[in-house]
Coordinates of C-alpha atoms and ligand atoms in Angstrom, one line a residue:
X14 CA -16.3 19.2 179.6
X15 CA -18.3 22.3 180.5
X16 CA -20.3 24.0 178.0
X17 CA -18.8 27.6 178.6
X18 CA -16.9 28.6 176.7
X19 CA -13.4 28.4 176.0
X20 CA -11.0 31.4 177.6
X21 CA -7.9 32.5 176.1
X22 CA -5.4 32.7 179.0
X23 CA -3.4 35.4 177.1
X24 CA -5.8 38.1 176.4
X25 CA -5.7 41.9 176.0
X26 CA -6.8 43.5 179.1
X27 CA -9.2 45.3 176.4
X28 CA -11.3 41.8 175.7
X29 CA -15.4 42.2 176.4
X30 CA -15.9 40.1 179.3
X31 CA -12.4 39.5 180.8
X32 CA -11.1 37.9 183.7
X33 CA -7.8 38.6 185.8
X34 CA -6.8 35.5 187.3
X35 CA -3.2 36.3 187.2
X36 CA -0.4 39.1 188.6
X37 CA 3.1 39.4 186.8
X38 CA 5.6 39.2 189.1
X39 CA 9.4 38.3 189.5
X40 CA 12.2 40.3 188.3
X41 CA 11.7 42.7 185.0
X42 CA 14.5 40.4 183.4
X43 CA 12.7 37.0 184.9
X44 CA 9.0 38.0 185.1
X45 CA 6.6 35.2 186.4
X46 CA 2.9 35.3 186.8
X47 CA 1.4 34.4 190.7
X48 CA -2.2 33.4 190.1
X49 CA -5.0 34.3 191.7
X50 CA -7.6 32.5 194.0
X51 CA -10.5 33.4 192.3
X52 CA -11.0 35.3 189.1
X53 CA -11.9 39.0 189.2
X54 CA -13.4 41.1 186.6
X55 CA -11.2 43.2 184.3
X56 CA -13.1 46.7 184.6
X57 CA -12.0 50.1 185.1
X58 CA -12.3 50.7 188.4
X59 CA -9.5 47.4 189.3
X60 CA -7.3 49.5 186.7
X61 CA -7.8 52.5 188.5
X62 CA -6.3 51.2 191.3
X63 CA -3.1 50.7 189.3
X64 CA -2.4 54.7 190.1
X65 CA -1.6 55.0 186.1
X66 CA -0.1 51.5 185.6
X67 CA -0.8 49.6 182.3
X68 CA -3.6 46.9 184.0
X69 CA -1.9 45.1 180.3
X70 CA 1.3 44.5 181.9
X71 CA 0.2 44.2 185.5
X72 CA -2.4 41.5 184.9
X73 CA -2.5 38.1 183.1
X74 CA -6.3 38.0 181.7
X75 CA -8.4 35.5 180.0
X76 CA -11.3 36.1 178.0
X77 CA -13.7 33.9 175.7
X78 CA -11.4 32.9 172.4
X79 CA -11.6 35.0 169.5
X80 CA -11.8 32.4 167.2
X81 CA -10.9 32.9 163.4
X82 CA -10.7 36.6 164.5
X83 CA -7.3 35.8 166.2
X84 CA -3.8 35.6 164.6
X85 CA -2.7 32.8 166.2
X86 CA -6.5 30.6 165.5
X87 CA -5.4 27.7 162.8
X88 CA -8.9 28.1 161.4
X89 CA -8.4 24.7 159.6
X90 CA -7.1 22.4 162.8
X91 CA -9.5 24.7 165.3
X92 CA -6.5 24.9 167.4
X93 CA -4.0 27.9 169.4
X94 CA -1.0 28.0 167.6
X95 CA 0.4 30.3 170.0
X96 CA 0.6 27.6 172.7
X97 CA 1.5 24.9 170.4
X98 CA 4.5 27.4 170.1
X99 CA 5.3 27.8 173.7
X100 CA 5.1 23.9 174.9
X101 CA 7.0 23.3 171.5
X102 CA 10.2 26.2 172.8
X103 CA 9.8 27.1 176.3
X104 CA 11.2 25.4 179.2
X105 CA 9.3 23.7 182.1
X106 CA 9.1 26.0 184.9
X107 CA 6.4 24.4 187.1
X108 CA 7.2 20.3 187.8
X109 CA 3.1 20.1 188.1
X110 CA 0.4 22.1 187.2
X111 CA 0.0 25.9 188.6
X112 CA -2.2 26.5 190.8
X113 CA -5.1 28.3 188.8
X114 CA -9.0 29.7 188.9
X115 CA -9.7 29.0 185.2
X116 CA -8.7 25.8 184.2
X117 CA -11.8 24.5 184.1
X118 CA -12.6 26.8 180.9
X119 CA -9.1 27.4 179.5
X120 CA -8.6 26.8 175.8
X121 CA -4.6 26.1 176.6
X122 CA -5.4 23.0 179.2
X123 CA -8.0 21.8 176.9
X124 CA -5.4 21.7 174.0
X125 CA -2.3 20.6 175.5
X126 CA -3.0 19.6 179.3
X127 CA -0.1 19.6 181.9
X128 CA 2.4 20.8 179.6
X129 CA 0.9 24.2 178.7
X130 CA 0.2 24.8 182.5
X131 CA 3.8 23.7 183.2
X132 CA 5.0 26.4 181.4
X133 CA 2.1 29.3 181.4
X134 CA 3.9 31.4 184.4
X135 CA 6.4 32.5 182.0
X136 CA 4.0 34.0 179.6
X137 CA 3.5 37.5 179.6
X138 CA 1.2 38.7 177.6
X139 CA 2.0 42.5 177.4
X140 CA 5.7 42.8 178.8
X141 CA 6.9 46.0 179.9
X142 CA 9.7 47.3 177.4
X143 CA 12.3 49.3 178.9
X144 CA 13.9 51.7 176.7
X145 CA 17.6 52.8 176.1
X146 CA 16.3 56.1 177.4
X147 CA 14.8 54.6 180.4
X148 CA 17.6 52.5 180.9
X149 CA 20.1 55.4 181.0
X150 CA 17.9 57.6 183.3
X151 CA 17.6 54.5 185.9
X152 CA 21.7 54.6 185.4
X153 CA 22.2 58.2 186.6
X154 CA 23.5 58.9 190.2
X155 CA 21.6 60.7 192.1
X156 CA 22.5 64.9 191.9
X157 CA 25.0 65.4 194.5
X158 CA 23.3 68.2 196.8
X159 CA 24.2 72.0 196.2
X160 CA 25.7 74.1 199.3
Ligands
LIG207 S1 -2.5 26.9 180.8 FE1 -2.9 26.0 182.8 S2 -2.1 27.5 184.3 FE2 -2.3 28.6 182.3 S3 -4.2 29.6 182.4 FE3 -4.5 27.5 181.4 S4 -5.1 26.1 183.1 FE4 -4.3 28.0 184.0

């Protein structure tokens, strides 16, 4: 294994040092991530581009593991619990393995292989939370125009 080391693949945009090496896409009620190519930097001028979008809830990023800094660290086992979660509940969505610019590094594949990659598209990291209000506005017909 390479002596980098180990990214998170569900990191706040926020993280020193990230990488974007994923876009959410889909549906806001079926989100999926399309992954990138090649990684790119998370910095201020990609956000800027997102003309006032969260980059949070645009981008899937990766950054080095936080360690025992993390909630979801088992400090004893050295381990992500938060993946153990999500090949423990969430369905398959990829037969194979997504396509993907980090795997070489990624703390996920090195834990659980195929299975977290199999699954990783549906993870969001930051998802966009609509609210009633929101909801209710999007609901409104448009003003029928005044003579
Ligand atoms: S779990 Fe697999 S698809 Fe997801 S970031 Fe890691 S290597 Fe890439």
């Amino acid at each position: 294994m390479s002596d980098k080391p180990l990214m998170c693949p569900s990191s706040p945009w926020e993280t020193p040092n990230a990488k974007v090496f994923g876009v959410v896409a889909g549906t806001v009620e079926t989100p999926e991530v399309h992954y990138l190519k090649e990684t790119l930097d998370a910095t201020p001028e990609l956000a800027a581009k997102l003309n006032g979008e969260n980059p949070g809830e645009v981008f899937r990023v990766a950054a080095p593991c936080g360690k025992s800094s993390c909630q979801h660290h088992d400090g004893t086992a050295h381990k992500c619990t938060l993946v153990s979660r999500i090949v423990g509940t969430v369905p398959i969505m990829f037969v194979g393995r997504a396509p993907c610019a980090i795997r070489s590094t990624c703390l996920w594949w090195a834990q659980e292989g195929a299975e977290a990659c199999k699954r990783c598209p549906k993870v969001i990291t930051n998802p966009r939370v609509i609210t009633e209000r929101e909801l209710a506005m999007a609901a409104q017909p448009p003003e029928a125009p005044h003579d």
